[in-house]
mmCIF file of C-alpha atoms and ligand atoms in Angstrom:
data_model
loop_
_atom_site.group_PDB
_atom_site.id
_atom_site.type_symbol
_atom_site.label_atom_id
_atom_site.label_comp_id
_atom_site.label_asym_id
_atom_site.label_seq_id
_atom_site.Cartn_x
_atom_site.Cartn_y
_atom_site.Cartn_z
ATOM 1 C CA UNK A 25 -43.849 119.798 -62.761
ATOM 2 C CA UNK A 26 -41.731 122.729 -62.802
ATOM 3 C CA UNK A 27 -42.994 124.119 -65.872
ATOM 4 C CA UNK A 28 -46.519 124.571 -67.636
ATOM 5 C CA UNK A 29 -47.220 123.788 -71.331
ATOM 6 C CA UNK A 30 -47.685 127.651 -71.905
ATOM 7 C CA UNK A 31 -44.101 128.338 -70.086
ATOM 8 C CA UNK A 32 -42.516 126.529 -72.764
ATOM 9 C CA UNK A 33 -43.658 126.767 -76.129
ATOM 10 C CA UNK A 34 -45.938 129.271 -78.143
ATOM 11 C CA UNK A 35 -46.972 127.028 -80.610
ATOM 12 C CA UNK A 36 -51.027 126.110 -80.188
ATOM 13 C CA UNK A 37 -52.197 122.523 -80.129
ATOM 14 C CA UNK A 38 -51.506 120.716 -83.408
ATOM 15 C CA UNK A 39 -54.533 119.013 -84.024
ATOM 16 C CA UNK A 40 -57.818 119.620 -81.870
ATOM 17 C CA UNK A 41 -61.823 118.843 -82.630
ATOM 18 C CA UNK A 42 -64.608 121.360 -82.480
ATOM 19 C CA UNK A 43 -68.070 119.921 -82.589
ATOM 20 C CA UNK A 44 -68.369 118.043 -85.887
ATOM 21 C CA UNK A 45 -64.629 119.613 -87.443
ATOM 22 C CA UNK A 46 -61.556 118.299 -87.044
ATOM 23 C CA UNK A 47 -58.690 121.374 -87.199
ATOM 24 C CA UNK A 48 -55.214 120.666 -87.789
ATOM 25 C CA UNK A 49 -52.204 122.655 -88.874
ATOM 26 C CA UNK A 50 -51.507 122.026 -92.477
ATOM 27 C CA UNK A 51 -48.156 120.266 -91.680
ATOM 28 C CA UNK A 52 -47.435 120.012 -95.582
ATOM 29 C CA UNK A 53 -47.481 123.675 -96.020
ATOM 30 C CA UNK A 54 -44.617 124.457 -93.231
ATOM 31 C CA UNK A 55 -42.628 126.212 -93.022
ATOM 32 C CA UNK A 56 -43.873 128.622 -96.169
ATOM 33 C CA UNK A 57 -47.137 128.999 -94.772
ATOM 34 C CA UNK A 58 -48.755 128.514 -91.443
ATOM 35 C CA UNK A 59 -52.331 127.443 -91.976
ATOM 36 C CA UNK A 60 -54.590 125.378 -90.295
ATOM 37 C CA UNK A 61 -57.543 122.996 -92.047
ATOM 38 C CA UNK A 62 -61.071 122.264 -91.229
ATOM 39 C CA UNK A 63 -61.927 118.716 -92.061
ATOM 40 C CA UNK A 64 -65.774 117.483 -92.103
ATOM 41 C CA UNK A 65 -65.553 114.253 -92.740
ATOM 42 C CA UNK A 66 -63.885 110.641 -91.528
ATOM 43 C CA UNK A 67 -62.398 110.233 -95.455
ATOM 44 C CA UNK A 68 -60.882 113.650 -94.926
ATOM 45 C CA UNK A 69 -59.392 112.975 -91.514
ATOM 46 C CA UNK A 70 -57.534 109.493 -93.251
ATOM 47 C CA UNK A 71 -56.386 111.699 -96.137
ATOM 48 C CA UNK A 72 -55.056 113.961 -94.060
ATOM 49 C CA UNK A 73 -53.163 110.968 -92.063
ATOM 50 C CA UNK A 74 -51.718 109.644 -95.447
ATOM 51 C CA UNK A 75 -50.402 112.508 -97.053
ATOM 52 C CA UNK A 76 -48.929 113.704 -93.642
ATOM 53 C CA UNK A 77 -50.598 116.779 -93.443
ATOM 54 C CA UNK A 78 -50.738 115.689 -90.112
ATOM 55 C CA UNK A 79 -47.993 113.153 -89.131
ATOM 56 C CA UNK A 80 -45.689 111.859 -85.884
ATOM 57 C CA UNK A 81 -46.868 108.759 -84.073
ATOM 58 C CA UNK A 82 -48.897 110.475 -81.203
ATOM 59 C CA UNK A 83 -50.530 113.335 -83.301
ATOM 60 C CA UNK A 84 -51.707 110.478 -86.033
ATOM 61 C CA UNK A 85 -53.643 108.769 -82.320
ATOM 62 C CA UNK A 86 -55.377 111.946 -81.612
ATOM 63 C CA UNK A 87 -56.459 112.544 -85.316
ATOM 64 C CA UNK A 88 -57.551 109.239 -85.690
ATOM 65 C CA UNK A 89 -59.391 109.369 -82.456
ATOM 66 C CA UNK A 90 -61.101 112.833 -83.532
ATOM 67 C CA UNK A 91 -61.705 110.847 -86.959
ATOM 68 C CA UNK A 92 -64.251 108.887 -84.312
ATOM 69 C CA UNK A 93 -65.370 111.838 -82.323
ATOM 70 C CA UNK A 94 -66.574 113.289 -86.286
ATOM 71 C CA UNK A 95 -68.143 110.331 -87.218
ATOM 72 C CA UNK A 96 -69.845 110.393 -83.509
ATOM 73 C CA UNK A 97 -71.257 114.083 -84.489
ATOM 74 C CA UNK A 98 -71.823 113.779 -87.966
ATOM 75 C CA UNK A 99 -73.411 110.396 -88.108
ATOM 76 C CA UNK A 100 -77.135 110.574 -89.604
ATOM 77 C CA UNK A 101 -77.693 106.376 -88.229
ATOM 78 C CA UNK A 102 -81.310 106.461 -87.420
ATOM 79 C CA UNK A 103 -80.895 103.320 -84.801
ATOM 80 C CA UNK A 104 -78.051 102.163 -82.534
ATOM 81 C CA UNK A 105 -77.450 98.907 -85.006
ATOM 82 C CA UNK A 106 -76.394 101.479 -88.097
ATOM 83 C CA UNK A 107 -74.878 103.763 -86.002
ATOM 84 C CA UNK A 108 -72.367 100.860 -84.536
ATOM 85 C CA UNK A 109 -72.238 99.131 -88.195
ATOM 86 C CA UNK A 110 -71.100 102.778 -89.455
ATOM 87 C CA UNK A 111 -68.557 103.338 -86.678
ATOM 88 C CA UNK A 112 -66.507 100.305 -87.570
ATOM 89 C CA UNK A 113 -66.211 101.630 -90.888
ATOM 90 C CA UNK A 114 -65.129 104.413 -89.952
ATOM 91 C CA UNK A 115 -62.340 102.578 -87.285
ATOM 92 C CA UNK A 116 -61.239 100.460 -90.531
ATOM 93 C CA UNK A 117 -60.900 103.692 -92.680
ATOM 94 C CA UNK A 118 -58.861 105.257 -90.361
ATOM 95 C CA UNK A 119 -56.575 102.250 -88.775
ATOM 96 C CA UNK A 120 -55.652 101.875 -92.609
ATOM 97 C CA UNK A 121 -53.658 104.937 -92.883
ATOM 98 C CA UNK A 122 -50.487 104.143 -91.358
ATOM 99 C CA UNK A 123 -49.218 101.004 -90.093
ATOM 100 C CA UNK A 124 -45.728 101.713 -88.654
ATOM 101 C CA UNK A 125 -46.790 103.994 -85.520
ATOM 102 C CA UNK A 126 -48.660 102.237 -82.859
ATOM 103 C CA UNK A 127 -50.196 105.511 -81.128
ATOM 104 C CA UNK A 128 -52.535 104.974 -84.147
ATOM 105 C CA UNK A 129 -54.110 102.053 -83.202
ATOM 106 C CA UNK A 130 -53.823 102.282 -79.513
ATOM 107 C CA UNK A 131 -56.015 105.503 -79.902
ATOM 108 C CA UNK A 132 -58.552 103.702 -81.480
ATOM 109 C CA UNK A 133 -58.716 100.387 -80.020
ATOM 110 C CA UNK A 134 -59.036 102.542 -76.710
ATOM 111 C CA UNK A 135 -62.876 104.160 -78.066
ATOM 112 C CA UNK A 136 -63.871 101.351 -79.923
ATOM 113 C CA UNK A 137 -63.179 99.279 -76.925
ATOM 114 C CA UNK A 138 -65.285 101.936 -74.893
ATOM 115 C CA UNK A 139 -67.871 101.290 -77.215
ATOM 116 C CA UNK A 140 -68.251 98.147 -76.997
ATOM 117 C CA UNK A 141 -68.133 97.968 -73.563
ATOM 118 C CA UNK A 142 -71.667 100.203 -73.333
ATOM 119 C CA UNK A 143 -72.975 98.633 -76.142
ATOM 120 C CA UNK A 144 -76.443 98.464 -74.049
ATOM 121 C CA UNK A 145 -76.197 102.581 -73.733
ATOM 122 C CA UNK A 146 -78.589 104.907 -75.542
ATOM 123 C CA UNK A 147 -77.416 105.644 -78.668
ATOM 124 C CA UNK A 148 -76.831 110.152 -77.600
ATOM 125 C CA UNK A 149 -74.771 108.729 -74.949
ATOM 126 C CA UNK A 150 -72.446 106.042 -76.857
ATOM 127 C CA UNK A 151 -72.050 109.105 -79.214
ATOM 128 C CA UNK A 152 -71.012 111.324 -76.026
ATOM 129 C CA UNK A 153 -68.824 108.925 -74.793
ATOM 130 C CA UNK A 154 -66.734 108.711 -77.952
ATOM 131 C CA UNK A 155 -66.384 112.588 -77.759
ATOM 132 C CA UNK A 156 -65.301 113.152 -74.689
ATOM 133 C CA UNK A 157 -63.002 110.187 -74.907
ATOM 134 C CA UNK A 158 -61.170 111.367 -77.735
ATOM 135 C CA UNK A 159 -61.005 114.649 -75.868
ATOM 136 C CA UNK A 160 -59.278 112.746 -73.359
ATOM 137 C CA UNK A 161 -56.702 111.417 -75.501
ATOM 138 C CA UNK A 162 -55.309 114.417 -76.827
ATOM 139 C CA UNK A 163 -55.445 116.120 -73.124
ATOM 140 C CA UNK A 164 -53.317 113.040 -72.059
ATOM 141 C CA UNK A 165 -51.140 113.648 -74.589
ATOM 142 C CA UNK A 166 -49.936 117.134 -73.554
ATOM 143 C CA UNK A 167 -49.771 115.955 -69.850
ATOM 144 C CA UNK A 168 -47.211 112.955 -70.810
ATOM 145 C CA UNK A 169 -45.267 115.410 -73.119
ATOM 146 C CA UNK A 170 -44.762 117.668 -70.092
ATOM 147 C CA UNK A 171 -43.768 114.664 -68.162
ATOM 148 C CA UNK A 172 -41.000 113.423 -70.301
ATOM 149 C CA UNK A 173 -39.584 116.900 -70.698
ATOM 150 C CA UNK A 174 -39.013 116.956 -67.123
ATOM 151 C CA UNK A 175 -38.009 113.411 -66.601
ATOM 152 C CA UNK A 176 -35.621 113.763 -69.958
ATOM 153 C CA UNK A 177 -34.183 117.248 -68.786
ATOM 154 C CA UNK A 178 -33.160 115.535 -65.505
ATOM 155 C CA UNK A 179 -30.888 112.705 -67.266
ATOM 156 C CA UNK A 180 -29.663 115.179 -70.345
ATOM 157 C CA UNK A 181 -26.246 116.238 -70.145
ATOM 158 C CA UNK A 182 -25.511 119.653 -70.712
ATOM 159 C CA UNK A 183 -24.620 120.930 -73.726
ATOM 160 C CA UNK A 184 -25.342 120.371 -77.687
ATOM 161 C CA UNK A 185 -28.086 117.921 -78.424
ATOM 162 C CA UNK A 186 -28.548 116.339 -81.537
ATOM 163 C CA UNK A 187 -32.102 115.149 -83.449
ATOM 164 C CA UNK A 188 -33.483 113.649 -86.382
ATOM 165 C CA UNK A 189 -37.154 114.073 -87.619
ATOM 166 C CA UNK A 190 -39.972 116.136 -85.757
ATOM 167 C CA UNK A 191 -40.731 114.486 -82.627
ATOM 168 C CA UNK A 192 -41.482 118.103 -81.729
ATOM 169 C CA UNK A 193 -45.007 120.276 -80.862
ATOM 170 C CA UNK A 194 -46.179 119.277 -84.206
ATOM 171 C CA UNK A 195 -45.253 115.311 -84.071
ATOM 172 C CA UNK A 196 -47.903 115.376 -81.123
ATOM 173 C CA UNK A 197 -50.792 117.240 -79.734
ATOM 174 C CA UNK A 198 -48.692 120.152 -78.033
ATOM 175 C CA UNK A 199 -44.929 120.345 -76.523
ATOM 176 C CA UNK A 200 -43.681 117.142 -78.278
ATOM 177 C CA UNK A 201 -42.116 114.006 -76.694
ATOM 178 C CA UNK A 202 -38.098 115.055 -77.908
ATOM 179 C CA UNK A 203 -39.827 118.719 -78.014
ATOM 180 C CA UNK A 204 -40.687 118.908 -73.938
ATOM 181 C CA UNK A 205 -37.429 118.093 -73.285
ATOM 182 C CA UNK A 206 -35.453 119.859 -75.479
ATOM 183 C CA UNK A 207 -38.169 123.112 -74.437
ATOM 184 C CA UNK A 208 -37.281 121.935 -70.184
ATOM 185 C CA UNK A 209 -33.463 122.105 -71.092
ATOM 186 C CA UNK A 210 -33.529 125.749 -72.930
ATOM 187 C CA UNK A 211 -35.537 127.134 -70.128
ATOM 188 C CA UNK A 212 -33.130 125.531 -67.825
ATOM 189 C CA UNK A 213 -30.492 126.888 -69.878
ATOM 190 C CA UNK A 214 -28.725 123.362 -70.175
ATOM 191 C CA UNK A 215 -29.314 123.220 -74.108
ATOM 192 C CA UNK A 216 -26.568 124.678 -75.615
ATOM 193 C CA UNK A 217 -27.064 123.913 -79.147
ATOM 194 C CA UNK A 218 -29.143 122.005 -80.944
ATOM 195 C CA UNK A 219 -28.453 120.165 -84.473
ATOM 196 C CA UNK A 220 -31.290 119.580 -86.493
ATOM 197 C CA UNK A 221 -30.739 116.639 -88.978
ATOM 198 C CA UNK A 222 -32.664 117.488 -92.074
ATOM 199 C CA UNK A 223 -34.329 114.229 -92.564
ATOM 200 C CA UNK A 224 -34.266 113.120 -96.028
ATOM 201 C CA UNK A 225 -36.655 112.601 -97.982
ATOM 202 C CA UNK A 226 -39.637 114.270 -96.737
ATOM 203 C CA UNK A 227 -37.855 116.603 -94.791
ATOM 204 C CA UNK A 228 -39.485 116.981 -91.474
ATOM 205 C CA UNK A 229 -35.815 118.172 -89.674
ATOM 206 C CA UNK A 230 -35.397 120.843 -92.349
ATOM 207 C CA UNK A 231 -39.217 121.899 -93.022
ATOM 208 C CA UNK A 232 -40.887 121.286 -89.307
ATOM 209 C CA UNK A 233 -38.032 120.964 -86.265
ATOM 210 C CA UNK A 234 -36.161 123.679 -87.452
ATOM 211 C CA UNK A 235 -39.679 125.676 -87.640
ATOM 212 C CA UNK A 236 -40.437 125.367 -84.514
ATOM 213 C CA UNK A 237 -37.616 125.297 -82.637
ATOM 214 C CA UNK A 238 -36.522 128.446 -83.979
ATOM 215 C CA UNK A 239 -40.223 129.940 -83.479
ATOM 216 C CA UNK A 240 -39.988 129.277 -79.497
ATOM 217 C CA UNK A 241 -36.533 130.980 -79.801
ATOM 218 C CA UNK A 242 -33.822 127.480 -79.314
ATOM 219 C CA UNK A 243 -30.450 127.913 -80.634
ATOM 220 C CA UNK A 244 -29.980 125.427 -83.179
ATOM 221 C CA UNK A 245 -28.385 124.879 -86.832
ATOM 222 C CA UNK A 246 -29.867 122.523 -89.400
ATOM 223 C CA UNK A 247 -27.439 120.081 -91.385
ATOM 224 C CA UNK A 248 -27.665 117.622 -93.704
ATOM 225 C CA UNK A 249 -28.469 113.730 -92.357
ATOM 226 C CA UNK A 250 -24.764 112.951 -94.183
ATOM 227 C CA UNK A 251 -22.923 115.306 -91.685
ATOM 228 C CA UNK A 252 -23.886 114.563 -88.345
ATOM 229 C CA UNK A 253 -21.082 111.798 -88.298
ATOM 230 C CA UNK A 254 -18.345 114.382 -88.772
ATOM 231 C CA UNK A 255 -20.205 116.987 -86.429
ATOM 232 C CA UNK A 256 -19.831 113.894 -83.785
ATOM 233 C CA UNK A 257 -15.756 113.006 -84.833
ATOM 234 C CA UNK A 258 -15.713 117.030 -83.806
ATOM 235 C CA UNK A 259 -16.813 116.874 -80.282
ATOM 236 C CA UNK A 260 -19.931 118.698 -81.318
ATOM 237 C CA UNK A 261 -22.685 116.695 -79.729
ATOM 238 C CA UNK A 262 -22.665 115.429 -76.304
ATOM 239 C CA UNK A 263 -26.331 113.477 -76.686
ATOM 240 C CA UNK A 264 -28.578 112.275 -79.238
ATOM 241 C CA UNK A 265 -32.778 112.310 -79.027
ATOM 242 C CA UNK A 266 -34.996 111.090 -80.713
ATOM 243 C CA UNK A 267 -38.939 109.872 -81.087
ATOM 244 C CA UNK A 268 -40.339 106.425 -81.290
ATOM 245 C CA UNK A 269 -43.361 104.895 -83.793
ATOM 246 C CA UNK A 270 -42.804 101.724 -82.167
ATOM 247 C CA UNK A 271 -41.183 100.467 -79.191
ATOM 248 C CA UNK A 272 -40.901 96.275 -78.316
ATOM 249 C CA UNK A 273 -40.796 94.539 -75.379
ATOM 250 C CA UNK A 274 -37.024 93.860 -75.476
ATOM 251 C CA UNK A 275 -36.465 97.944 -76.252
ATOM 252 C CA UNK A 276 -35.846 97.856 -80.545
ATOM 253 C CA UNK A 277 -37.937 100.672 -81.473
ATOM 254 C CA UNK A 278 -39.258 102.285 -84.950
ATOM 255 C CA UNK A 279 -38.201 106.116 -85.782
ATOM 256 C CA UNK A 280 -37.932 107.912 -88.871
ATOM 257 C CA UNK A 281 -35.910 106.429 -91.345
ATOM 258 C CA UNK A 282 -31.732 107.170 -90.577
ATOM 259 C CA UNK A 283 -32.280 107.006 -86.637
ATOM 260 C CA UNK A 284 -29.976 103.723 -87.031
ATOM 261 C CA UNK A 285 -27.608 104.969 -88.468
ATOM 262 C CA UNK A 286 -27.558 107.656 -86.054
ATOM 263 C CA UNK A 287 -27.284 105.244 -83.651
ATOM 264 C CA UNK A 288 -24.252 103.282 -84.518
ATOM 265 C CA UNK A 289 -22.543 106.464 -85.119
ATOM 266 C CA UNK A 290 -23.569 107.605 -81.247
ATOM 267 C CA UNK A 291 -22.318 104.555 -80.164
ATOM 268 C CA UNK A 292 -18.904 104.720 -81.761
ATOM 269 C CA UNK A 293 -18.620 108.332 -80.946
ATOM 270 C CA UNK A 294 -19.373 107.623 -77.004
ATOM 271 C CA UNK A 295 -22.575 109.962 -77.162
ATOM 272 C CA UNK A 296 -25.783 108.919 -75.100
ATOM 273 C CA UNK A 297 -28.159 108.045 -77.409
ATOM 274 C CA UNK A 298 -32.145 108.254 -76.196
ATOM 275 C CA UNK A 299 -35.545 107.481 -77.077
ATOM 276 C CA UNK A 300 -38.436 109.611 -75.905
ATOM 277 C CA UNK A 301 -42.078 108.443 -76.132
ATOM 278 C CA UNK A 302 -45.228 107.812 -74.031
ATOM 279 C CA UNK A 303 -46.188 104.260 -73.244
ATOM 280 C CA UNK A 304 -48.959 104.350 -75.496
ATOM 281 C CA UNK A 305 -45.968 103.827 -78.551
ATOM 282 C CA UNK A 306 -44.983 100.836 -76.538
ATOM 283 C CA UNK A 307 -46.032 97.366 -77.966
ATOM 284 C CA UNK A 308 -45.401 94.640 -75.398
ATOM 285 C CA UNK A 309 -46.661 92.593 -78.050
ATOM 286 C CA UNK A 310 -43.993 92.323 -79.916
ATOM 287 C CA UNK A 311 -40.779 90.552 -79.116
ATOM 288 C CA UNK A 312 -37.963 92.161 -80.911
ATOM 289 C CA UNK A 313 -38.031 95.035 -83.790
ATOM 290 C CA UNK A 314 -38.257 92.507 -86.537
ATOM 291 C CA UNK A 315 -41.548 92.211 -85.810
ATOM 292 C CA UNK A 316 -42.778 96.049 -86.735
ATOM 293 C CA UNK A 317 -44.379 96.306 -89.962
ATOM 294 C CA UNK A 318 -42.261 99.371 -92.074
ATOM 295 C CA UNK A 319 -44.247 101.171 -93.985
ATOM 296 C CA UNK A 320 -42.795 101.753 -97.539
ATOM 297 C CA UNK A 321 -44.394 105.094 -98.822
ATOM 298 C CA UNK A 322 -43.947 106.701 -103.042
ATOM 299 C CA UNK A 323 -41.069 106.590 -104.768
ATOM 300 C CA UNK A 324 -41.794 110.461 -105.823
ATOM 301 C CA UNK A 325 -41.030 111.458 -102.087
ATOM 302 C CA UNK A 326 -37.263 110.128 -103.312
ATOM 303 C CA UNK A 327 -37.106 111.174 -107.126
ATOM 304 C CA UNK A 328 -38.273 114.705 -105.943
ATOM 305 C CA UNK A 329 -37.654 117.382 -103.480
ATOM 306 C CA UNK A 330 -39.348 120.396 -102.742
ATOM 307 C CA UNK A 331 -41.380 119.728 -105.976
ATOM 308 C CA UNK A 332 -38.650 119.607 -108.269
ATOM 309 C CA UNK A 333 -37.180 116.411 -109.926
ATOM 310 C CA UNK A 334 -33.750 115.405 -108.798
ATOM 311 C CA UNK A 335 -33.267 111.896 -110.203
ATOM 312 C CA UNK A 336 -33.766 110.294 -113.254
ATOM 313 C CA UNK A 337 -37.186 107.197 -113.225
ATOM 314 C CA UNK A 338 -35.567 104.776 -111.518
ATOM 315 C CA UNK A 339 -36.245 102.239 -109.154
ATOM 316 C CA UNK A 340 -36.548 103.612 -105.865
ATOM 317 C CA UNK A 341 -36.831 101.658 -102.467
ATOM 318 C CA UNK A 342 -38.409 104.381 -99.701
ATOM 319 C CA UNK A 343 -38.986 102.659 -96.721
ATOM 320 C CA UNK A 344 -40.620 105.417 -93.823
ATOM 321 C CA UNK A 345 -38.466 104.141 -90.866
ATOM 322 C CA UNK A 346 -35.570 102.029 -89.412
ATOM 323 C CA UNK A 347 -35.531 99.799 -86.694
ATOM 324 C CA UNK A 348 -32.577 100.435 -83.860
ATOM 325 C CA UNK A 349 -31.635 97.821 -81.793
ATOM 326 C CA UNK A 350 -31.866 98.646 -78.190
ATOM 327 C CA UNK A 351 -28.027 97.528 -77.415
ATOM 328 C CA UNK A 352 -27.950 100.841 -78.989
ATOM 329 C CA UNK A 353 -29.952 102.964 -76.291
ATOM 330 C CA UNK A 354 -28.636 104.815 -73.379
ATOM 331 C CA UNK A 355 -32.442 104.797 -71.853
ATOM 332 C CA UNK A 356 -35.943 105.530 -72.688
ATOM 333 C CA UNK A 357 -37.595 108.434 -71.583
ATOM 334 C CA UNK A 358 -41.641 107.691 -71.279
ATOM 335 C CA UNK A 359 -43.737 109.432 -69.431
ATOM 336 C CA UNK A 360 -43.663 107.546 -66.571
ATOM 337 C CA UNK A 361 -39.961 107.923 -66.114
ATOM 338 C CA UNK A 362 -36.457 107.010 -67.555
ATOM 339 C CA UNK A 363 -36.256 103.074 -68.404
ATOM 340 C CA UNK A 364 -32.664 102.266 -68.273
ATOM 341 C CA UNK A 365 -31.264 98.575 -69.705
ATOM 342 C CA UNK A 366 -31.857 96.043 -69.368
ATOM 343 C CA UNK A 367 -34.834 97.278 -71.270
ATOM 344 C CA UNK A 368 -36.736 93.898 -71.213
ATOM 345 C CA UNK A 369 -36.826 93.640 -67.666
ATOM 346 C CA UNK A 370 -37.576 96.765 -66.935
ATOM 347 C CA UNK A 371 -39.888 97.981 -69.704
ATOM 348 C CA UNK A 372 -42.221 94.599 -68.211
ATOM 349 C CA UNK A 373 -41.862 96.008 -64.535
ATOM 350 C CA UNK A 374 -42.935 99.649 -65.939
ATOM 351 C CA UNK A 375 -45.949 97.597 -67.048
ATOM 352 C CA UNK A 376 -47.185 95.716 -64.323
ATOM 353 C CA UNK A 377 -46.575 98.839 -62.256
ATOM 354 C CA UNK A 378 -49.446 100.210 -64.520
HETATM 355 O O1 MRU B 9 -43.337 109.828 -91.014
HETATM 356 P P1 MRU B 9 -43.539 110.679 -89.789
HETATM 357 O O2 MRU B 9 -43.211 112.108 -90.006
HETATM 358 O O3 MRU B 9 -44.901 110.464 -89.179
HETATM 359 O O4 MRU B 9 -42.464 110.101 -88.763
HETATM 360 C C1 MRU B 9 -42.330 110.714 -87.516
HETATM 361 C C2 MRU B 9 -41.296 110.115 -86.654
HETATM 362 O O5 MRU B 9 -40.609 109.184 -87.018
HETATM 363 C C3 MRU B 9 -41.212 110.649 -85.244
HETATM 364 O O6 MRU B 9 -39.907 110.632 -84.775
HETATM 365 C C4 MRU B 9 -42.083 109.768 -84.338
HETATM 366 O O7 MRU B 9 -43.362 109.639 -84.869
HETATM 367 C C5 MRU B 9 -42.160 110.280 -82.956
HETATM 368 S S1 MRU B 9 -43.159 111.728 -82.864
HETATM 369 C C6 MRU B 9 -43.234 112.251 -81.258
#
């Protein structure tokens, strides 16, 4: 790798876990204040997950893992029986949180499958295990973000890049997925501009991309989601990137809500459109991206914004995310290199390679 996590961005790890705390930036609070939170307990940690103080598919695994890693430090079990019977609990509370990203459940199917593998252990060690596991996740995390930004800053093109969302620093443990490579191309000076789509309705373009792009110093103007068709029709954008929730075995994949439509218009503009994401968002069990459950969050996140009301009580329909069909995609970028179509082929070689 031609760069190290600490050559590219400033920002500090997103989410991390101290012995029995889990501390996270207060995503909810960007970009007025930067603060981060101490949370003691597993309820917290799913609260935190649901009101997206923490959010973005692979920082929701590492939280959710670290949910574990509390429980794990916390628990006051006097016998391995209560401690297990407590630590399923605590997998339930957390795995229903979210159910669109996949990272979520990967992370913890990955300890509680640890777990039961050493079942037999002594309790102090089971309890060790699931700490240093977790520990492992998020590590592995900023390793595969560094990856893609080098893989993704090799297949690029130069010039303005367009994204939607925060699949940035924040979306993950540190660097981002769309983040790593947009931070490769600036310090290879092959980014020229980047447009940040504002991401209607809970903002995450306007309130957290253009944060922290503009904090590690990349050029970049925010618009509204309704312009980036005409911004295309100008010869503006010469690629599109974006993050995954969910990717399928025959390449549909789950973003934020208004990544299709991003799509289509890429496509009928001529502009490569890409995915970036680590295998753990891929989901091999799934066929197409019919099958991904959407989550459908408040109708306030619509009727309001920025805490003020801008619509009359009215029905509202909010799903989270969109499903793009991969005759859409130019490639994927994962961290174990660029998948390029035909996606279902390929995406099952990148897995038996594994
Ligand atoms: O609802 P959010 O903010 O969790 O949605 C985030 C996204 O859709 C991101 O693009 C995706 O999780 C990829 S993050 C690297």
């Amino acid at each position: 790798m031609r760069y190290k996590p600490e050559e590219l961005t400033r920002l500090p790890r997103s989410v991390e876990y101290e012995r029995g705390k889990v501390v996270m930036i207060d995503q909810r609070l960007l970009p007025g204040e930067f603060k981060t939170v101490e949370l003691t307990t597993v309820d917290g940690v799913a609260e935190a997950i649901v009101t997206m103080r923490v959010r973005g598919a692979p920082a929701i695994g590492a939280t959710a893992a670290f949910g574990l890693a509390l429980y794990a430090d916390t628990s006051k079990a006097k016998t391995k029986e209560e401690f297990i019977n407590g630590f399923y609990v605590a997998y339930e509370g957390l795995k229903n949180t979210r159910p669109t990203a996949i990272n979520l459940f990967w992370a913890l199917n990955r300890i509680k499958d640890l777990v039961e593998e050493h079942f037999e252990d002594p309790l102090e060690e089971v309890k060790r295990l699931i700490v240093a596991e977790a520990k492992r996740i998020a590590d592995e995390d900023v390793e595969a973000n560094l990856r893609m930004g080098h893989y993704g800053a090799e297949v690029l093109p130069e010039g303005n890049v367009l994204t939607h969302c925060n699949a940035g620093s924040l979306a993950t443990v540190q660097l981002g997925t769309v983040g790593a490579v947009l931070r490769v191309m600036h310090r290879d000076g092959t980014l020229k501009l980047l447009w940040v789509d504002e991401t209607r309705p809970v903002l995450q373009g306007a309130r957290l991309s253009a944060w922290e792009y503009h904090y590690d110093g990349i050029p970049l103007k925010l618009i509204t989601d309704n312009m980036a068709g005409f911004v295309m029709q100008q010869g503006k954008v010469d690629a599109v990137i974006v993050g995954a929730d969910r990717i399928v075995a025959n390449g549909d994949f789950a973003n934020k809500i208004g990544t299709y439509s991003l799509a289509v218009l890429a496509r009928e503009h001529g502009i490569p459109f890409f995915t970036v994401a680590p295998l753990s968002t891929v989901d091999m069990s799934l066929k197409s991206g019919k099958e991904i459950p959407i989550e459908e969050r408040r109708p306030g996140e619509i009727l309001t914004c920025g805490g003020c009301k801008i619509a009359p009580d009215v029905d509202v329909y909010n799903p989270a995310f969109d499903v793009t069909p991969h005759k859409y995609l130019t490639g994927i970028i994962t961290d174990q290199g660029v998948v390029w179509p035909p996606f279902e082929r390929n995406l099952r070689k990148l897995f038996r390679r594994e």
